[in-house]
Amino acid sequence: MFKKVLIANRGEIALRVIRACKELDIETVAVYSEADRECLHVRFAADDVCVGRPPARDSYLNIPRIIAAAEITGADAIHPGYGFLAENAEFANTVRASNIAFIGPTAEQIGQMGDKAAARKLAQKLKVPTVPGSPGPVESMEEGLKVAQKLGFPVIIKAAAGGGGKGMRVAPDTEQFAQAFGLAKQEALAAFGSDEVYIEKYLSRPRHIEIQIMGDMHGKLMHLCERDCSVQRRHQKLIEEAPSPAVDVTLREDIGDAAVRLAQAIGYVGAGTVEFLLDEDGSFYFMEMNTRIQVEHPVTEMCTNFDLVKEQIRVAAGEPLSFVMNGHRLRGHAIECRVNAEDPARNFQPSPGTITAYHPPGGPGVRVDTHIYAGYTVPPYYDSLLAKVIVHGNTRAEALARMRQALDSFIIEGVTTTIPFLGRVLRHPDFIAGTVDTMFLEREPQLLKNPA
Ligand code: MV4
């Protein structure tokens, strides 16, 4: 087992990884930017190294500084968390070339799934369903238009190097195809340095369903149920739950099996997520694979009783998975709400500042993953996640009631938060009925406003 793990991240996920290390009796190293001296990850880690100026590219994204921090402190492994360098193949490579273990998949596996058009091709080869579309990248506007006309409008044009919704354009008809195609290419080039795009038939009201998987170095790979992340805004997830109210045992087996086949085909090691769109008629389609631990991993932990971060560390050290569950042995229902320092009424504009009062919710089945405290100043440089409230109940109804109660008793003063907005979503009849899709908030803009 590792002796000392460096956590190449900040915020709540850094605390989450430190906790797992402590339970496994592993020493920890925090890295921090000049804006993060007062952060709890610095306090809770045994060792800490300042890696640069506040902007992420000068600190949390500075590969040579992070490697140097690991070498100076004698860390034998690095956990990247999510965001920052978590899906950077060059980083994974450099870490391993420096004789340090990377707690995650290989650089090759990160690269294979980072190319979305290639991942789609692999899925097709394995008979994992994909949305009807172009067989590979589309070279020219003329070729694209032919593909689109054959598929039938509307179509969606996606960046091959993309993911998370960037470089994506919908073309409603032939007339608007050229413009959408051009814009998608332009956006893709600006965001990813590659203007390669592919085309799919556009699904108008899909749900976002993702499968948590976990593989070890001994060829064992399992899935741990799905998460439903349909409540999103501009590709930012706001609420996640497991299991999905739209997935029954049979569908779970089918989607889970597809996810396991895909990950197994590349010998995947570590925690990963395979994303699908679920259509109104129950058809599911592979979207992309994320090769990291995700923000919403706690809902899976709550309904599987499985510590995903501890298991990530174990399998990276070469240990076999402690058991294989494949979506069985689920208990109850879990929901997560992301509490952000943002103002929903002002287009979710970030609201950094000092927390003047703080009291978290508690009680049975309530978990809060956070790095904030009274007196903490939320810096403007990073994402605005303040806390994740995760609840577990024996039924979805119990979990829902628990989440409403938890949010209503969560005190955060000094910054504007998304708590009142989340409370309104949890009381919306469509959310209660479990029927929301990814266009839900587009249809319900009044949820963004505080009632007078
Ligand atoms: C789609 C789609 C409809 N049809 N593909 C957005 C992010 C990327 N992972 C895939 N995305 C979508 N792909 C087809 N063929 C709709 C979306 C989409 C979406 C997907 C999941 C969650 C929220 C979303 C919001 C808007 C669009």
Coordinates of C-alpha atoms and ligand atoms in Angstrom, one line a residue:
M1 CA 0.0 0.0 0.0
F2 CA 1.1 3.6 -0.5
K3 CA 2.9 5.4 2.3
K4 CA 2.1 9.0 1.3
V5 CA -0.5 10.4 -1.2
L6 CA -0.3 13.9 -2.6
I7 CA -3.8 15.4 -3.4
A8 CA -3.5 17.5 -6.6
N9 CA -6.8 19.4 -5.9
R10 CA -8.6 21.7 -3.5
G11 CA -12.0 22.2 -2.0
E12 CA -14.4 19.5 -0.8
I13 CA -12.8 16.7 -3.0
A14 CA -9.4 17.3 -1.4
L15 CA -11.0 16.8 2.0
R16 CA -12.8 13.7 0.8
V17 CA -9.5 12.1 -0.4
I18 CA -7.6 13.1 2.8
R19 CA -10.4 11.3 4.8
A20 CA -10.0 8.2 2.7
C21 CA -6.2 8.2 3.2
K22 CA -6.5 8.6 6.9
E23 CA -8.8 5.6 7.1
L24 CA -6.3 3.6 5.2
D25 CA -3.5 4.9 7.4
I26 CA -1.7 6.7 4.6
E27 CA 0.1 10.0 5.0
T28 CA -1.2 13.0 3.0
V29 CA 0.3 16.0 1.2
A30 CA -1.8 19.0 0.3
V31 CA -0.9 21.4 -2.5
Y32 CA -2.4 24.9 -2.5
S33 CA -2.4 28.2 -4.4
E34 CA -1.6 31.5 -2.7
A35 CA -5.4 32.1 -2.6
D36 CA -5.9 28.9 -0.6
R37 CA -3.6 29.3 2.4
E38 CA -6.6 29.2 4.8
C39 CA -8.2 26.2 3.3
L40 CA -9.0 23.1 5.3
H41 CA -7.2 20.7 3.0
V42 CA -4.0 22.5 4.0
R43 CA -4.8 22.1 7.7
F44 CA -5.9 18.4 7.5
A45 CA -3.0 17.1 5.4
A46 CA 0.2 16.1 7.2
D47 CA 2.4 18.0 4.8
D48 CA 1.6 21.0 2.4
V49 CA 3.3 22.8 -0.4
C50 CA 2.4 26.1 -2.0
V51 CA 2.4 25.5 -5.8
G52 CA 1.8 29.0 -7.2
R53 CA -0.3 32.1 -7.8
P54 CA -4.1 31.9 -7.5
P55 CA -5.1 31.4 -11.2
A56 CA -5.4 27.6 -11.7
R57 CA -3.0 27.5 -14.6
D58 CA -0.3 28.9 -12.3
S59 CA -0.9 26.4 -9.5
Y60 CA -3.4 23.5 -9.7
L61 CA -2.7 23.0 -13.4
N62 CA 1.1 23.5 -13.2
I63 CA 2.4 19.9 -13.8
P64 CA 6.1 20.5 -13.0
R65 CA 5.3 22.2 -9.7
I66 CA 3.0 19.4 -8.6
I67 CA 5.5 16.7 -9.5
A68 CA 8.2 18.7 -7.7
A69 CA 5.9 18.9 -4.6
A70 CA 5.5 15.2 -4.6
E71 CA 9.3 14.6 -5.0
I72 CA 10.2 17.1 -2.2
T73 CA 7.7 15.5 0.2
G74 CA 8.4 11.9 -0.7
A75 CA 4.8 11.1 -1.9
D76 CA 4.6 7.8 -3.7
A77 CA 1.2 8.4 -5.3
I78 CA -0.9 11.3 -6.5
H79 CA -4.7 11.5 -6.4
P80 CA -6.0 14.1 -8.9
G81 CA -9.6 14.4 -7.7
Y82 CA -12.0 15.8 -10.4
G83 CA -11.4 18.8 -12.7
F84 CA -7.9 20.3 -13.0
L85 CA -5.5 17.5 -14.1
A86 CA -7.8 14.5 -13.5
E87 CA -8.3 13.7 -17.2
N88 CA -5.0 15.0 -18.5
A89 CA -3.2 12.1 -20.2
E90 CA 0.1 14.1 -20.2
F91 CA -0.1 14.5 -16.4
A92 CA -0.8 10.8 -15.8
N93 CA 2.1 10.0 -18.0
T94 CA 4.5 12.5 -16.3
V95 CA 3.5 11.2 -12.8
R96 CA 4.3 7.6 -13.8
A97 CA 7.5 8.6 -15.6
S98 CA 8.5 10.2 -12.3
N99 CA 8.1 6.9 -10.5
I100 CA 5.0 8.0 -8.7
A101 CA 1.7 6.1 -8.9
F102 CA -1.2 7.9 -10.5
I103 CA -4.5 7.0 -8.7
G104 CA -6.6 6.6 -11.8
P105 CA -6.5 4.9 -15.2
T106 CA -3.5 4.9 -17.6
A107 CA -2.6 7.8 -19.8
E108 CA -3.6 5.6 -22.7
Q109 CA -7.1 4.9 -21.3
I110 CA -7.6 8.6 -20.6
G111 CA -6.6 9.4 -24.2
Q112 CA -8.8 6.7 -25.7
M113 CA -11.9 8.1 -23.9
G114 CA -10.9 11.7 -24.3
D115 CA -11.4 11.4 -28.1
K116 CA -15.2 11.3 -28.2
A117 CA -15.5 10.2 -31.8
A118 CA -13.0 7.3 -31.2
A119 CA -14.9 6.3 -28.0
R120 CA -18.1 6.3 -30.1
K121 CA -16.5 4.0 -32.7
L122 CA -15.3 1.6 -30.0
A123 CA -18.9 1.5 -28.6
Q124 CA -20.3 0.6 -32.0
K125 CA -17.7 -2.1 -32.4
L126 CA -18.8 -3.6 -29.1
K127 CA -22.5 -3.3 -30.0
V128 CA -23.0 -0.7 -27.3
P129 CA -25.9 1.4 -28.7
T130 CA -25.0 4.9 -29.9
V131 CA -27.3 7.5 -31.3
P132 CA -27.6 7.1 -35.1
G133 CA -25.1 9.4 -36.8
S134 CA -22.0 9.8 -38.9
P135 CA -19.7 6.7 -38.7
G136 CA -16.7 8.9 -37.8
P137 CA -15.5 12.5 -38.0
V138 CA -17.1 14.5 -40.8
E139 CA -14.6 16.3 -43.1
S140 CA -16.6 18.9 -45.0
M141 CA -19.9 20.8 -44.8
E142 CA -21.1 19.0 -47.9
E143 CA -20.5 15.6 -46.4
G144 CA -22.1 16.8 -43.1
L145 CA -25.2 17.9 -44.9
K146 CA -25.6 14.6 -46.7
V147 CA -25.3 12.7 -43.4
A148 CA -27.8 15.1 -41.8
Q149 CA -30.3 14.7 -44.6
K150 CA -30.0 10.9 -44.4
L151 CA -30.6 11.0 -40.6
G152 CA -33.4 13.5 -40.7
F153 CA -33.4 16.8 -38.9
P154 CA -32.9 18.0 -36.2
V155 CA -29.3 16.8 -35.8
I156 CA -26.5 17.7 -33.4
I157 CA -22.9 18.5 -34.3
K158 CA -20.4 17.6 -31.7
A159 CA -16.6 18.2 -31.2
A160 CA -14.6 15.0 -31.3
A161 CA -12.2 16.3 -28.7
G162 CA -15.1 17.8 -26.7
G163 CA -17.3 16.6 -23.9
G164 CA -19.5 18.3 -21.3
G165 CA -21.4 20.2 -24.0
K166 CA -18.7 22.4 -25.4
G167 CA -18.4 22.7 -29.2
M168 CA -21.9 21.3 -29.5
R169 CA -24.6 22.8 -31.9
V170 CA -28.1 21.7 -32.9
A171 CA -29.2 22.2 -36.5
P172 CA -33.0 22.2 -36.7
D173 CA -33.2 22.0 -40.6
T174 CA -31.2 22.1 -43.9
E175 CA -31.3 25.9 -44.0
Q176 CA -29.6 26.3 -40.6
F177 CA -27.1 23.4 -41.0
A178 CA -24.2 25.3 -42.6
Q179 CA -24.2 27.9 -39.8
A180 CA -24.4 25.3 -37.0
F181 CA -21.7 23.2 -38.6
G182 CA -19.4 26.3 -38.9
L183 CA -20.0 27.4 -35.4
A184 CA -19.5 24.0 -33.9
K185 CA -16.1 23.7 -35.8
Q186 CA -15.1 27.2 -34.6
E187 CA -16.0 26.6 -31.0
A188 CA -14.3 23.2 -31.0
L189 CA -11.1 24.7 -32.4
A190 CA -11.1 27.5 -29.8
A191 CA -11.9 25.2 -26.9
F192 CA -9.9 22.0 -27.7
G193 CA -7.4 23.0 -30.4
S194 CA -9.1 20.6 -32.9
D195 CA -12.0 21.3 -35.2
E196 CA -12.9 17.7 -35.8
V197 CA -16.7 17.1 -35.5
Y198 CA -19.2 14.3 -35.9
I199 CA -23.0 14.3 -36.3
E200 CA -25.8 12.6 -34.5
K201 CA -29.6 12.6 -34.7
Y202 CA -30.8 15.0 -32.0
L203 CA -32.9 13.6 -29.2
S204 CA -35.3 16.3 -28.0
R205 CA -36.0 15.2 -24.3
P206 CA -33.4 12.8 -23.2
R207 CA -32.6 11.9 -19.6
H208 CA -28.9 11.9 -18.5
I209 CA -28.1 8.5 -17.0
E210 CA -24.6 7.5 -16.1
I211 CA -23.2 4.2 -14.8
Q212 CA -20.5 4.1 -12.1
I213 CA -17.9 1.5 -12.9
M214 CA -14.8 0.3 -11.1
G215 CA -12.0 -2.0 -12.3
D216 CA -8.9 -3.5 -10.8
M217 CA -5.5 -4.6 -12.2
H218 CA -6.6 -8.3 -12.1
G219 CA -9.2 -8.1 -14.8
K220 CA -12.2 -7.6 -12.5
L221 CA -14.6 -4.9 -13.4
M222 CA -18.1 -4.1 -12.1
H223 CA -20.7 -1.5 -12.2
L224 CA -22.3 0.1 -9.2
C225 CA -25.7 1.2 -10.4
E226 CA -26.7 4.3 -12.4
R227 CA -27.1 7.9 -11.4
D228 CA -29.7 10.1 -12.9
C229 CA -28.3 13.6 -13.5
S230 CA -31.1 15.1 -15.6
V231 CA -31.4 18.3 -13.6
Q232 CA -28.8 20.4 -15.3
R233 CA -28.3 23.9 -16.5
R234 CA -25.8 24.8 -19.2
H235 CA -24.2 21.4 -18.7
Q236 CA -23.7 22.0 -15.0
K237 CA -25.3 19.3 -12.9
L238 CA -27.4 20.6 -10.0
I239 CA -29.2 17.5 -8.6
E240 CA -28.2 13.9 -8.9
E241 CA -29.9 10.7 -7.6
A242 CA -29.4 6.9 -7.5
P243 CA -31.1 4.8 -8.5
S244 CA -32.9 6.6 -11.4
P245 CA -36.7 6.8 -11.1
A246 CA -36.7 6.0 -14.9
V247 CA -34.6 2.7 -14.7
D248 CA -36.0 -0.7 -13.6
V249 CA -34.1 -3.8 -12.9
T250 CA -34.0 -5.0 -16.5
L251 CA -32.9 -1.7 -17.9
R252 CA -30.2 -1.4 -15.2
E253 CA -28.8 -4.8 -16.2
D254 CA -28.8 -3.8 -19.9
I255 CA -27.2 -0.4 -19.4
G256 CA -24.8 -1.7 -16.7
D257 CA -23.7 -4.6 -19.0
A258 CA -23.1 -2.1 -21.9
A259 CA -20.9 0.1 -19.6
V260 CA -19.0 -2.9 -18.3
R261 CA -18.3 -4.2 -21.8
L262 CA -17.0 -0.8 -22.9
A263 CA -14.7 -0.3 -19.9
Q264 CA -13.5 -3.9 -20.0
A265 CA -12.6 -3.6 -23.7
I266 CA -9.8 -1.1 -22.8
G267 CA -8.8 -2.9 -19.6
Y268 CA -10.0 0.0 -17.5
V269 CA -8.5 0.3 -14.0
G270 CA -10.0 2.6 -11.3
A271 CA -13.2 4.5 -11.0
G272 CA -15.0 5.7 -14.1
T273 CA -18.4 6.8 -15.4
V274 CA -20.1 5.8 -18.6
E275 CA -22.7 8.4 -19.7
F276 CA -25.8 7.5 -21.6
L277 CA -28.8 9.4 -22.9
L278 CA -32.1 7.7 -22.1
D279 CA -34.9 8.4 -24.6
E280 CA -38.6 8.6 -23.8
D281 CA -39.2 5.2 -25.4
G282 CA -36.6 3.5 -23.1
S283 CA -33.8 3.3 -25.6
F284 CA -30.4 4.2 -24.3
Y285 CA -27.4 5.5 -26.1
F286 CA -23.7 5.8 -25.2
M287 CA -22.5 9.4 -25.0
E288 CA -19.0 9.5 -23.4
M289 CA -16.9 8.0 -20.7
N290 CA -15.4 10.1 -17.8
T291 CA -12.1 8.6 -16.6
R292 CA -12.2 10.2 -13.1
I293 CA -14.1 10.2 -9.8
Q294 CA -17.0 12.5 -10.2
V295 CA -18.6 15.2 -8.1
E296 CA -21.7 13.2 -7.7
H297 CA -20.0 9.9 -6.5
P298 CA -21.5 10.1 -3.0
V299 CA -25.0 9.2 -4.2
T300 CA -23.6 5.9 -5.4
E301 CA -21.7 5.4 -2.1
M302 CA -24.9 6.0 -0.1
C303 CA -27.0 3.4 -2.0
T304 CA -24.2 0.8 -2.4
N305 CA -22.4 1.1 0.9
F306 CA -19.2 1.2 -1.0
D307 CA -16.4 3.7 -0.4
L308 CA -15.4 4.7 -4.0
V309 CA -12.4 6.8 -3.0
K310 CA -10.8 4.2 -0.7
E311 CA -11.4 1.6 -3.4
Q312 CA -9.7 3.9 -6.0
I313 CA -6.6 4.0 -3.8
R314 CA -6.6 0.3 -3.1
V315 CA -6.9 -0.7 -6.8
A316 CA -4.2 1.8 -7.8
A317 CA -1.9 0.0 -5.3
G318 CA -2.6 -3.3 -7.1
E319 CA -5.1 -4.7 -4.6
P320 CA -8.1 -6.6 -6.0
L321 CA -11.6 -5.1 -5.7
S322 CA -13.0 -6.0 -2.3
F323 CA -16.1 -7.4 -3.9
V324 CA -18.1 -7.4 -7.1
M325 CA -21.7 -6.2 -7.0
N326 CA -22.8 -5.3 -10.6
G327 CA -25.8 -3.2 -9.5
H328 CA -27.1 -5.7 -7.0
R329 CA -27.3 -5.3 -3.2
L330 CA -28.7 -1.7 -3.6
R331 CA -30.3 -0.2 -0.6
G332 CA -32.8 2.6 -0.6
H333 CA -32.4 5.9 -2.5
A334 CA -29.9 8.7 -2.4
I335 CA -30.1 12.3 -3.7
E336 CA -27.4 15.0 -3.9
C337 CA -27.9 18.7 -4.2
R338 CA -24.9 20.9 -5.2
V339 CA -24.9 24.1 -3.2
N340 CA -23.1 26.8 -5.1
A341 CA -22.1 30.4 -4.3
E342 CA -24.2 31.6 -7.3
D343 CA -27.3 33.7 -7.9
P344 CA -29.9 31.7 -10.0
A345 CA -31.9 34.9 -10.6
R346 CA -28.8 36.5 -12.2
N347 CA -28.0 33.7 -14.6
F348 CA -26.1 31.8 -11.9
Q349 CA -23.5 34.6 -11.6
P350 CA -20.8 33.6 -9.1
S351 CA -21.1 35.2 -5.7
P352 CA -17.7 34.9 -4.0
G353 CA -17.2 36.5 -0.5
T354 CA -16.8 35.7 3.2
I355 CA -19.1 33.2 5.0
T356 CA -20.4 35.1 8.0
A357 CA -22.6 32.3 9.5
Y358 CA -22.5 28.6 8.9
H359 CA -24.6 25.7 10.3
P360 CA -24.9 22.5 8.3
P361 CA -27.9 20.1 8.4
G362 CA -27.6 16.7 10.1
G363 CA -29.5 13.8 11.4
P364 CA -30.0 10.3 10.1
G365 CA -29.2 9.8 6.4
V366 CA -27.8 13.2 5.9
R367 CA -24.2 13.8 4.7
V368 CA -22.6 17.1 3.9
D369 CA -19.3 17.1 1.9
T370 CA -17.8 20.6 2.1
H371 CA -14.7 22.6 2.8
I372 CA -16.4 25.8 4.0
Y373 CA -16.7 27.2 7.5
A374 CA -17.7 30.4 9.3
G375 CA -15.1 33.0 8.4
Y376 CA -13.9 31.3 5.3
T377 CA -13.6 33.5 2.2
V378 CA -14.7 31.9 -1.1
P379 CA -12.1 33.0 -3.6
P380 CA -13.2 34.1 -7.1
Y381 CA -10.7 31.9 -9.0
Y382 CA -12.2 28.5 -8.9
D383 CA -15.6 26.8 -9.3
S384 CA -18.3 28.0 -7.0
L385 CA -19.2 24.7 -5.3
L386 CA -19.7 25.3 -1.6
A387 CA -21.1 22.0 -0.4
K388 CA -22.8 18.9 -1.5
V389 CA -25.8 17.8 0.6
I390 CA -26.4 14.1 0.2
V391 CA -29.3 12.3 1.8
H392 CA -30.3 8.6 1.9
G393 CA -33.7 7.2 2.6
N394 CA -35.4 3.8 2.4
T395 CA -37.5 5.1 -0.4
R396 CA -37.3 8.0 -2.9
A397 CA -40.1 9.8 -1.0
E398 CA -38.2 9.5 2.3
A399 CA -35.0 10.8 0.6
L400 CA -36.9 13.7 -0.9
A401 CA -38.5 14.7 2.4
R402 CA -35.1 14.4 4.0
M403 CA -33.5 16.7 1.4
R404 CA -36.1 19.4 1.7
Q405 CA -35.7 19.3 5.5
A406 CA -31.9 19.4 5.2
L407 CA -31.8 22.3 2.7
D408 CA -34.4 24.3 4.8
S409 CA -32.1 24.0 7.9
F410 CA -28.8 24.7 6.1
I411 CA -27.5 28.1 7.2
I412 CA -24.9 29.8 5.0
E413 CA -24.7 33.6 5.3
G414 CA -22.5 36.2 3.6
V415 CA -22.7 34.9 0.1
T416 CA -25.7 34.2 -2.2
T417 CA -26.3 30.5 -2.5
T418 CA -28.5 28.2 -4.7
I419 CA -30.2 26.7 -1.6
P420 CA -33.6 28.4 -2.1
F421 CA -33.6 27.5 -5.8
L422 CA -32.9 23.8 -5.0
G423 CA -35.7 23.8 -2.5
R424 CA -38.1 25.0 -5.2
V425 CA -37.0 22.3 -7.6
L426 CA -37.5 19.6 -5.0
R427 CA -41.1 20.8 -4.6
H428 CA -41.9 20.8 -8.3
P429 CA -44.5 18.2 -9.3
D430 CA -42.3 16.9 -12.2
F431 CA -39.3 16.4 -9.9
I432 CA -41.5 14.7 -7.3
A433 CA -42.9 12.4 -10.0
G434 CA -39.4 11.6 -11.2
T435 CA -40.2 12.5 -14.8
V436 CA -37.7 15.4 -15.5
D437 CA -35.4 15.3 -18.5
T438 CA -32.4 17.5 -19.4
M439 CA -34.6 20.3 -20.8
F440 CA -36.6 20.6 -17.5
L441 CA -35.1 24.0 -16.3
E442 CA -35.4 25.4 -19.9
R443 CA -39.1 24.8 -19.6
E444 CA -39.5 26.1 -16.0
P445 CA -37.6 29.5 -15.9
Q446 CA -39.8 30.7 -13.0
L447 CA -37.9 28.3 -10.7
L448 CA -34.8 30.6 -11.1
K449 CA -36.6 33.6 -9.5
N450 CA -37.2 34.1 -5.7
P451 CA -41.0 34.5 -5.2
A452 CA -41.7 38.1 -4.0
Ligands
MV4_1 C1 -27.1 15.0 -27.1 C2 -28.4 15.5 -26.9 C3 -29.4 15.2 -27.7 N1 -29.2 14.4 -28.8 N2 -26.9 14.2 -28.2 C4 -24.7 17.4 -23.8 C5 -23.4 17.1 -23.2 C6 -22.8 15.9 -23.9 N3 -22.3 15.0 -22.9 C7 -24.0 15.3 -24.6 N4 -25.1 16.3 -24.6 C8 -26.2 16.1 -25.3 N5 -26.1 15.2 -26.4 C9 -28.0 13.9 -29.0 N6 -27.8 13.1 -30.0 C10 -28.5 16.4 -25.8 C11 -27.5 16.7 -25.0 C12 -27.7 17.6 -23.9 C13 -27.6 17.2 -22.6 C14 -27.2 15.9 -22.3 C15 -27.1 15.5 -21.0 C16 -27.4 16.4 -20.0 C17 -27.8 17.7 -20.2 C18 -27.9 18.1 -21.6 C19 -28.3 19.4 -21.9 C20 -28.4 19.7 -23.2 C21 -28.1 18.9 -24.2

